[in-house]
Amino acid sequence: MNKSSLQAVRAAAAYQSTVLENGLTVRVHTMPGFTGVHAVYGTRFGSIDRELIRDGVRMKLPAGVAHFLEHKMFESEKGDAFSLFAKTGAVANAYTSFDKTCYIFTSSGNAAENLDILLDFVSHPYFTEQTIAKEQGIIGQEIKQYDDSPDWRLVFGLYRCLYQRHPIRDDIAGTVESIAEITPEMLYTCADAFYRPQNMILAVAGNVTMEQVLDACKRAQIPQKEGLIERVPVEEPQELAQTYDEISMAVSKPLFGIAFKETPPKGDALKTEIICDILTELICGSMTPLYRRLYDEGLVSPGFSGELLSLPGVLSILFGGEASDPQQVRRLLLEEIARQKSEGVDEELFILCKNQLYGELVQELENVEDVASALASSFFRGHSPADEIETLAALTIEDVNEALRTMLCEERSATLLIRPIEQP
């Protein structure tokens, strides 16, 4: 990546940013020539936020509260927010992850009206005993659907093997039992604690200007909330909860996963995250000799891959998917990791993987949904989209080899196997 390429990317990634008096961060990327608008209104409140201290009072939350709150925020005394968006022609949605909750809309017009709807319903929660009881039944069915998903069970099974105490062990939606503990008072407390402007981001991209977005914020009149909120960190030991587990499900082929518990970086995690992303591709990405062997010999299905999870107190690398011979796949994976630790990563493959990641980041600058999402996600991670591209550009093969020496250690790995249910 030469200097002129980086300059072109910086220009494409340019956006305006400001912090309002109430503490809300606003990021806007005006994209000439685009007709659509995509907005993300998000807060740092996810499934791992399970304990807080509010004005000196300690409070524990059951699993699934952030996800439950996300569902309920669309309801108000004025009606359902989805119906309001539908009248303007906008498509709305929301999602809860481990560390954040985001509310989004996409529209081809009516940007001001849709921003008014978005800022209004997220800022004015409304809950009753009756609506909560109804939602408990709805989300209970959703939880059962996740329980029937082999891929979901594989990933969370591995997290439960790696971590002893961290809330990453618990499903984002919680359990039927945990969401039964949720009350209107609990949801109002969480909304007050975490849906504070100073804890939130409004990211908008497309056919829109910063002036239009700021006007919407003025109309919303979102006040700054007083009081002190403190998250309670989890003391997670280095040791694994367990090194092996297996379950039986209605699958046609076995699913296999191996996960590595890494040491979370101190301070800025961006470089470490990029190194881990590249390592998953260097070990078992679609361009590697190992993947070609596994696939050609019918040992894995095309979806077999690696992924990174980086959160406060968590850093792990997972490899998994369908595998006809899980033990053989595990052995070959560990042998390839050991070889690269000893010999160093292949320079040509490193360049290919680096360029592939670079291409993915640049591609995110080409549509309004990806641009707004990148503005929001980078805010939660404490940097900008351009920082990610520049950190990648500066990354060397020596950086990757140095990290690999202390990462992906077999003694800090756990294996999970999902076997097909044996027919009688």
Short mmCIF file of N, CA and C in Angstrom, two decimals, residues 249-382:
data_model
loop_
_atom_site.label_atom_id
_atom_site.label_comp_id
_atom_site.label_asym_id
_atom_site.label_seq_id
_atom_site.Cartn_x
_atom_site.Cartn_y
_atom_site.Cartn_z
N MET A 249 -26.66 -33.52 18.64
CA MET A 249 -27.74 -32.74 18.06
C MET A 249 -28.20 -33.38 16.76
N ALA A 250 -29.30 -32.88 16.23
CA ALA A 250 -29.82 -33.38 14.96
C ALA A 250 -29.07 -32.73 13.81
N VAL A 251 -27.85 -33.19 13.57
CA VAL A 251 -27.02 -32.69 12.47
C VAL A 251 -26.66 -33.87 11.57
N SER A 252 -26.42 -33.58 10.29
CA SER A 252 -26.07 -34.64 9.35
C SER A 252 -24.60 -35.00 9.42
N LYS A 253 -23.75 -34.00 9.77
CA LYS A 253 -22.31 -34.22 9.90
C LYS A 253 -21.85 -33.67 11.25
N PRO A 254 -20.75 -34.20 11.78
CA PRO A 254 -20.22 -33.64 13.03
C PRO A 254 -19.77 -32.19 12.83
N LEU A 255 -19.91 -31.39 13.88
CA LEU A 255 -19.33 -30.05 13.91
C LEU A 255 -18.21 -30.05 14.93
N PHE A 256 -17.12 -29.42 14.55
CA PHE A 256 -15.93 -29.41 15.40
C PHE A 256 -15.45 -27.97 15.56
N GLY A 257 -14.99 -27.65 16.76
CA GLY A 257 -14.39 -26.34 16.99
C GLY A 257 -13.25 -26.43 17.97
N ILE A 258 -12.23 -25.63 17.72
CA ILE A 258 -11.13 -25.50 18.68
C ILE A 258 -10.93 -24.00 18.91
N ALA A 259 -10.82 -23.62 20.18
CA ALA A 259 -10.70 -22.20 20.53
C ALA A 259 -9.50 -22.00 21.44
N PHE A 260 -8.88 -20.82 21.30
CA PHE A 260 -7.68 -20.49 22.07
C PHE A 260 -7.96 -19.27 22.93
N LYS A 261 -7.68 -19.39 24.21
CA LYS A 261 -7.87 -18.30 25.16
C LYS A 261 -6.60 -17.48 25.21
N GLU A 262 -6.67 -16.25 24.72
CA GLU A 262 -5.50 -15.37 24.67
C GLU A 262 -5.57 -14.32 25.78
N THR A 263 -4.46 -13.65 25.99
CA THR A 263 -4.40 -12.59 26.99
C THR A 263 -4.89 -11.28 26.39
N PRO A 264 -5.97 -10.69 26.92
CA PRO A 264 -6.46 -9.43 26.36
C PRO A 264 -5.39 -8.35 26.43
N PRO A 265 -5.22 -7.57 25.36
CA PRO A 265 -4.19 -6.53 25.37
C PRO A 265 -4.53 -5.40 26.31
N LYS A 266 -3.52 -4.77 26.83
CA LYS A 266 -3.71 -3.59 27.67
C LYS A 266 -3.65 -2.35 26.78
N GLY A 267 -4.55 -1.42 27.01
CA GLY A 267 -4.56 -0.21 26.20
C GLY A 267 -5.22 -0.46 24.85
N ASP A 268 -4.69 0.17 23.79
CA ASP A 268 -5.28 0.10 22.46
C ASP A 268 -5.17 -1.32 21.92
N ALA A 269 -6.32 -1.92 21.63
CA ALA A 269 -6.34 -3.32 21.17
C ALA A 269 -6.34 -3.43 19.65
N LEU A 270 -6.34 -2.31 18.94
CA LEU A 270 -6.53 -2.34 17.49
C LEU A 270 -5.47 -3.18 16.77
N LYS A 271 -4.21 -2.95 17.07
CA LYS A 271 -3.14 -3.70 16.38
C LYS A 271 -3.25 -5.19 16.68
N THR A 272 -3.51 -5.53 17.94
CA THR A 272 -3.65 -6.95 18.30
C THR A 272 -4.81 -7.59 17.56
N GLU A 273 -5.93 -6.88 17.45
CA GLU A 273 -7.09 -7.42 16.76
C GLU A 273 -6.79 -7.67 15.28
N ILE A 274 -6.07 -6.76 14.65
CA ILE A 274 -5.74 -6.93 13.24
C ILE A 274 -4.79 -8.11 13.06
N ILE A 275 -3.83 -8.25 13.96
CA ILE A 275 -2.91 -9.39 13.90
C ILE A 275 -3.69 -10.70 14.03
N CYS A 276 -4.62 -10.75 14.97
CA CYS A 276 -5.42 -11.97 15.16
C CYS A 276 -6.27 -12.27 13.93
N ASP A 277 -6.84 -11.23 13.33
CA ASP A 277 -7.62 -11.42 12.10
C ASP A 277 -6.76 -12.04 11.01
N ILE A 278 -5.56 -11.52 10.85
CA ILE A 278 -4.67 -12.04 9.82
C ILE A 278 -4.23 -13.46 10.15
N LEU A 279 -4.00 -13.75 11.43
CA LEU A 279 -3.58 -15.09 11.82
C LEU A 279 -4.63 -16.14 11.45
N THR A 280 -5.91 -15.81 11.62
CA THR A 280 -6.94 -16.79 11.26
C THR A 280 -6.87 -17.12 9.78
N GLU A 281 -6.53 -16.13 8.96
CA GLU A 281 -6.41 -16.36 7.53
C GLU A 281 -5.11 -17.09 7.19
N LEU A 282 -4.03 -16.78 7.90
CA LEU A 282 -2.74 -17.43 7.64
C LEU A 282 -2.76 -18.90 8.03
N ILE A 283 -3.53 -19.25 9.04
CA ILE A 283 -3.57 -20.63 9.51
C ILE A 283 -4.50 -21.48 8.65
N CYS A 284 -5.72 -20.98 8.45
CA CYS A 284 -6.72 -21.83 7.80
C CYS A 284 -7.66 -21.05 6.90
N GLY A 285 -7.18 -19.95 6.33
CA GLY A 285 -8.00 -19.20 5.39
C GLY A 285 -8.12 -19.92 4.06
N SER A 286 -9.01 -19.45 3.20
CA SER A 286 -9.28 -20.14 1.93
C SER A 286 -8.07 -20.18 1.00
N MET A 287 -7.06 -19.32 1.22
CA MET A 287 -5.89 -19.30 0.35
C MET A 287 -4.76 -20.19 0.86
N THR A 288 -4.92 -20.81 2.02
CA THR A 288 -3.82 -21.56 2.63
C THR A 288 -3.75 -22.99 2.13
N PRO A 289 -2.54 -23.58 2.12
CA PRO A 289 -2.40 -25.00 1.77
C PRO A 289 -3.19 -25.91 2.70
N LEU A 290 -3.26 -25.56 3.99
CA LEU A 290 -3.99 -26.41 4.93
C LEU A 290 -5.47 -26.47 4.56
N TYR A 291 -6.08 -25.33 4.27
CA TYR A 291 -7.49 -25.34 3.92
C TYR A 291 -7.73 -26.16 2.66
N ARG A 292 -6.86 -25.99 1.66
CA ARG A 292 -7.04 -26.74 0.41
C ARG A 292 -6.95 -28.24 0.67
N ARG A 293 -6.02 -28.65 1.55
CA ARG A 293 -5.91 -30.08 1.87
C ARG A 293 -7.16 -30.57 2.60
N LEU A 294 -7.60 -29.82 3.60
CA LEU A 294 -8.78 -30.22 4.36
C LEU A 294 -9.99 -30.34 3.45
N TYR A 295 -10.13 -29.38 2.54
CA TYR A 295 -11.30 -29.39 1.66
C TYR A 295 -11.19 -30.48 0.60
N ASP A 296 -10.02 -30.58 -0.04
CA ASP A 296 -9.83 -31.57 -1.11
C ASP A 296 -10.00 -33.00 -0.61
N GLU A 297 -9.60 -33.26 0.63
CA GLU A 297 -9.72 -34.60 1.19
C GLU A 297 -11.07 -34.84 1.85
N GLY A 298 -11.97 -33.86 1.74
CA GLY A 298 -13.31 -34.01 2.28
C GLY A 298 -13.37 -34.00 3.80
N LEU A 299 -12.36 -33.42 4.44
CA LEU A 299 -12.31 -33.41 5.90
C LEU A 299 -13.18 -32.30 6.49
N VAL A 300 -13.39 -31.21 5.73
CA VAL A 300 -14.22 -30.11 6.20
C VAL A 300 -15.15 -29.64 5.10
N SER A 301 -16.21 -28.94 5.47
CA SER A 301 -17.11 -28.31 4.52
C SER A 301 -16.61 -26.91 4.19
N PRO A 302 -17.10 -26.29 3.11
CA PRO A 302 -16.59 -24.98 2.69
C PRO A 302 -16.64 -23.90 3.76
N GLY A 303 -17.61 -23.98 4.69
CA GLY A 303 -17.75 -22.93 5.70
C GLY A 303 -16.76 -23.00 6.84
N PHE A 304 -15.88 -23.99 6.86
CA PHE A 304 -14.91 -24.11 7.95
C PHE A 304 -13.98 -22.90 7.91
N SER A 305 -13.84 -22.21 9.06
CA SER A 305 -13.06 -20.96 9.07
C SER A 305 -12.65 -20.60 10.49
N GLY A 306 -11.92 -19.49 10.58
CA GLY A 306 -11.50 -18.97 11.88
C GLY A 306 -12.14 -17.62 12.14
N GLU A 307 -12.26 -17.26 13.41
CA GLU A 307 -12.80 -15.94 13.75
C GLU A 307 -12.21 -15.46 15.07
N LEU A 308 -12.25 -14.16 15.24
CA LEU A 308 -11.70 -13.50 16.43
C LEU A 308 -12.82 -12.93 17.27
N LEU A 309 -12.65 -12.99 18.59
CA LEU A 309 -13.54 -12.28 19.51
C LEU A 309 -12.68 -11.44 20.44
N SER A 310 -12.90 -10.12 20.41
CA SER A 310 -12.15 -9.20 21.27
C SER A 310 -13.13 -8.29 21.99
N LEU A 311 -13.15 -8.39 23.32
CA LEU A 311 -14.04 -7.61 24.17
C LEU A 311 -13.29 -7.23 25.44
N PRO A 312 -13.84 -6.35 26.26
CA PRO A 312 -13.21 -6.08 27.55
C PRO A 312 -13.05 -7.38 28.35
N GLY A 313 -11.82 -7.74 28.65
CA GLY A 313 -11.53 -8.95 29.41
C GLY A 313 -11.53 -10.23 28.61
N VAL A 314 -11.71 -10.14 27.28
CA VAL A 314 -11.81 -11.33 26.43
C VAL A 314 -10.99 -11.15 25.16
N LEU A 315 -10.19 -12.16 24.84
CA LEU A 315 -9.54 -12.25 23.53
C LEU A 315 -9.42 -13.73 23.21
N SER A 316 -10.08 -14.16 22.15
CA SER A 316 -10.03 -15.57 21.79
C SER A 316 -10.07 -15.73 20.27
N ILE A 317 -9.49 -16.82 19.81
CA ILE A 317 -9.48 -17.17 18.39
C ILE A 317 -10.11 -18.55 18.25
N LEU A 318 -11.08 -18.67 17.35
CA LEU A 318 -11.81 -19.91 17.15
C LEU A 318 -11.64 -20.40 15.72
N PHE A 319 -11.55 -21.72 15.57
CA PHE A 319 -11.62 -22.36 14.25
C PHE A 319 -12.71 -23.41 14.33
N GLY A 320 -13.58 -23.46 13.33
CA GLY A 320 -14.62 -24.47 13.43
C GLY A 320 -15.51 -24.56 12.21
N GLY A 321 -16.33 -25.61 12.22
CA GLY A 321 -17.29 -25.87 11.15
C GLY A 321 -17.57 -27.35 11.05
N GLU A 322 -18.20 -27.76 9.98
CA GLU A 322 -18.45 -29.18 9.76
C GLU A 322 -17.15 -29.91 9.47
N ALA A 323 -16.97 -31.07 10.08
CA ALA A 323 -15.73 -31.85 9.90
C ALA A 323 -16.07 -33.33 9.94
N SER A 324 -15.73 -34.04 8.87
CA SER A 324 -16.03 -35.47 8.81
C SER A 324 -15.16 -36.28 9.75
N ASP A 325 -13.94 -35.79 10.01
CA ASP A 325 -13.01 -36.47 10.92
C ASP A 325 -12.43 -35.42 11.87
N PRO A 326 -13.16 -35.06 12.93
CA PRO A 326 -12.75 -33.96 13.81
C PRO A 326 -11.35 -34.14 14.41
N GLN A 327 -10.99 -35.33 14.82
CA GLN A 327 -9.68 -35.53 15.43
C GLN A 327 -8.55 -35.28 14.43
N GLN A 328 -8.74 -35.72 13.19
CA GLN A 328 -7.74 -35.47 12.15
C GLN A 328 -7.62 -33.99 11.86
N VAL A 329 -8.75 -33.30 11.78
CA VAL A 329 -8.73 -31.86 11.53
C VAL A 329 -8.02 -31.13 12.67
N ARG A 330 -8.31 -31.50 13.89
CA ARG A 330 -7.66 -30.89 15.05
C ARG A 330 -6.15 -31.10 14.99
N ARG A 331 -5.75 -32.32 14.68
CA ARG A 331 -4.31 -32.63 14.61
C ARG A 331 -3.62 -31.79 13.54
N LEU A 332 -4.21 -31.71 12.36
CA LEU A 332 -3.60 -30.95 11.27
C LEU A 332 -3.55 -29.45 11.58
N LEU A 333 -4.59 -28.94 12.23
CA LEU A 333 -4.58 -27.52 12.62
C LEU A 333 -3.45 -27.22 13.59
N LEU A 334 -3.31 -28.03 14.61
CA LEU A 334 -2.26 -27.81 15.60
C LEU A 334 -0.88 -27.99 14.99
N GLU A 335 -0.73 -28.93 14.07
CA GLU A 335 0.56 -29.11 13.39
C GLU A 335 0.91 -27.89 12.55
N GLU A 336 -0.09 -27.31 11.87
CA GLU A 336 0.17 -26.12 11.05
C GLU A 336 0.53 -24.92 11.93
N ILE A 337 -0.14 -24.77 13.05
CA ILE A 337 0.21 -23.68 13.97
C ILE A 337 1.63 -23.85 14.48
N ALA A 338 2.00 -25.07 14.87
CA ALA A 338 3.34 -25.35 15.37
C ALA A 338 4.39 -25.09 14.28
N ARG A 339 4.07 -25.44 13.04
CA ARG A 339 5.02 -25.22 11.94
C ARG A 339 5.26 -23.73 11.74
N GLN A 340 4.17 -22.95 11.73
CA GLN A 340 4.36 -21.52 11.51
C GLN A 340 5.05 -20.85 12.69
N LYS A 341 4.82 -21.35 13.90
CA LYS A 341 5.56 -20.82 15.04
C LYS A 341 7.06 -21.06 14.86
N SER A 342 7.41 -22.23 14.35
CA SER A 342 8.82 -22.61 14.20
C SER A 342 9.47 -21.94 13.00
N GLU A 343 8.79 -21.94 11.85
CA GLU A 343 9.38 -21.46 10.60
C GLU A 343 9.04 -20.00 10.30
N GLY A 344 8.01 -19.48 10.95
CA GLY A 344 7.54 -18.14 10.61
C GLY A 344 6.48 -18.24 9.52
N VAL A 345 5.64 -17.24 9.42
CA VAL A 345 4.57 -17.27 8.42
C VAL A 345 5.15 -17.01 7.04
N ASP A 346 4.48 -17.55 6.04
CA ASP A 346 4.92 -17.38 4.65
C ASP A 346 4.73 -15.93 4.22
N GLU A 347 5.78 -15.33 3.70
CA GLU A 347 5.73 -13.90 3.36
C GLU A 347 4.73 -13.61 2.25
N GLU A 348 4.70 -14.46 1.22
CA GLU A 348 3.77 -14.23 0.12
C GLU A 348 2.33 -14.34 0.61
N LEU A 349 2.06 -15.33 1.44
CA LEU A 349 0.71 -15.50 1.97
C LEU A 349 0.34 -14.35 2.90
N PHE A 350 1.31 -13.85 3.67
CA PHE A 350 1.06 -12.70 4.53
C PHE A 350 0.62 -11.50 3.72
N ILE A 351 1.30 -11.25 2.61
CA ILE A 351 0.95 -10.10 1.76
C ILE A 351 -0.44 -10.29 1.17
N LEU A 352 -0.76 -11.51 0.74
CA LEU A 352 -2.08 -11.78 0.18
C LEU A 352 -3.18 -11.54 1.23
N CYS A 353 -2.95 -12.04 2.44
CA CYS A 353 -3.95 -11.88 3.50
C CYS A 353 -4.09 -10.42 3.91
N LYS A 354 -2.99 -9.72 3.96
CA LYS A 354 -3.02 -8.30 4.31
C LYS A 354 -3.79 -7.50 3.26
N ASN A 355 -3.53 -7.81 1.99
CA ASN A 355 -4.23 -7.11 0.91
C ASN A 355 -5.72 -7.46 0.90
N GLN A 356 -6.03 -8.71 1.23
CA GLN A 356 -7.43 -9.11 1.28
C GLN A 356 -8.18 -8.33 2.36
N LEU A 357 -7.58 -8.21 3.53
CA LEU A 357 -8.20 -7.45 4.61
C LEU A 357 -8.31 -5.98 4.24
N TYR A 358 -7.27 -5.47 3.59
CA TYR A 358 -7.28 -4.08 3.13
C TYR A 358 -8.44 -3.85 2.16
N GLY A 359 -8.63 -4.80 1.24
CA GLY A 359 -9.72 -4.69 0.28
C GLY A 359 -11.08 -4.69 0.95
N GLU A 360 -11.22 -5.51 1.99
CA GLU A 360 -12.49 -5.57 2.72
C GLU A 360 -12.78 -4.23 3.41
N LEU A 361 -11.74 -3.62 3.99
CA LEU A 361 -11.92 -2.34 4.66
C LEU A 361 -12.29 -1.23 3.68
N VAL A 362 -11.63 -1.25 2.51
CA VAL A 362 -11.93 -0.25 1.49
C VAL A 362 -13.34 -0.43 0.94
N GLN A 363 -13.75 -1.71 0.79
CA GLN A 363 -15.08 -1.99 0.28
C GLN A 363 -16.17 -1.43 1.19
N GLU A 364 -15.88 -1.36 2.50
CA GLU A 364 -16.84 -0.83 3.44
C GLU A 364 -17.12 0.66 3.23
N LEU A 365 -16.28 1.32 2.43
CA LEU A 365 -16.46 2.74 2.17
C LEU A 365 -17.38 3.00 0.99
N GLU A 366 -17.95 1.92 0.41
CA GLU A 366 -18.64 2.06 -0.87
C GLU A 366 -20.16 2.00 -0.77
N ASN A 367 -20.73 1.77 0.41
CA ASN A 367 -22.18 1.86 0.52
C ASN A 367 -22.56 2.45 1.88
N VAL A 368 -23.73 3.05 1.93
CA VAL A 368 -24.09 3.85 3.10
C VAL A 368 -24.23 3.00 4.36
N GLU A 369 -24.74 1.77 4.22
CA GLU A 369 -24.92 0.92 5.39
C GLU A 369 -23.57 0.60 6.05
N ASP A 370 -22.60 0.18 5.24
CA ASP A 370 -21.29 -0.18 5.78
C ASP A 370 -20.57 1.03 6.37
N VAL A 371 -20.71 2.19 5.73
CA VAL A 371 -20.02 3.39 6.22
C VAL A 371 -20.56 3.79 7.59
N ALA A 372 -21.88 3.86 7.73
CA ALA A 372 -22.46 4.24 9.02
C ALA A 372 -22.12 3.21 10.09
N SER A 373 -22.18 1.94 9.73
CA SER A 373 -21.85 0.88 10.69
C SER A 373 -20.39 0.97 11.13
N ALA A 374 -19.49 1.27 10.19
CA ALA A 374 -18.08 1.41 10.53
C ALA A 374 -17.84 2.61 11.44
N LEU A 375 -18.55 3.71 11.19
CA LEU A 375 -18.42 4.88 12.06
C LEU A 375 -18.85 4.55 13.48
N ALA A 376 -19.92 3.78 13.62
CA ALA A 376 -20.41 3.42 14.96
C ALA A 376 -19.50 2.41 15.64
N SER A 377 -19.14 1.34 14.93
CA SER A 377 -18.34 0.28 15.56
C SER A 377 -16.96 0.78 15.95
N SER A 378 -16.37 1.64 15.14
CA SER A 378 -15.04 2.18 15.49
C SER A 378 -15.14 3.10 16.71
N PHE A 379 -16.26 3.80 16.87
CA PHE A 379 -16.48 4.61 18.08
C PHE A 379 -16.44 3.73 19.32
N PHE A 380 -17.16 2.61 19.28
CA PHE A 380 -17.20 1.72 20.44
C PHE A 380 -15.82 1.15 20.75
N ARG A 381 -14.98 1.06 19.74
CA ARG A 381 -13.63 0.52 19.95
C ARG A 381 -12.59 1.61 20.20
N GLY A 382 -13.03 2.87 20.19
CA GLY A 382 -12.15 3.96 20.57
C GLY A 382 -11.24 4.49 19.49
#
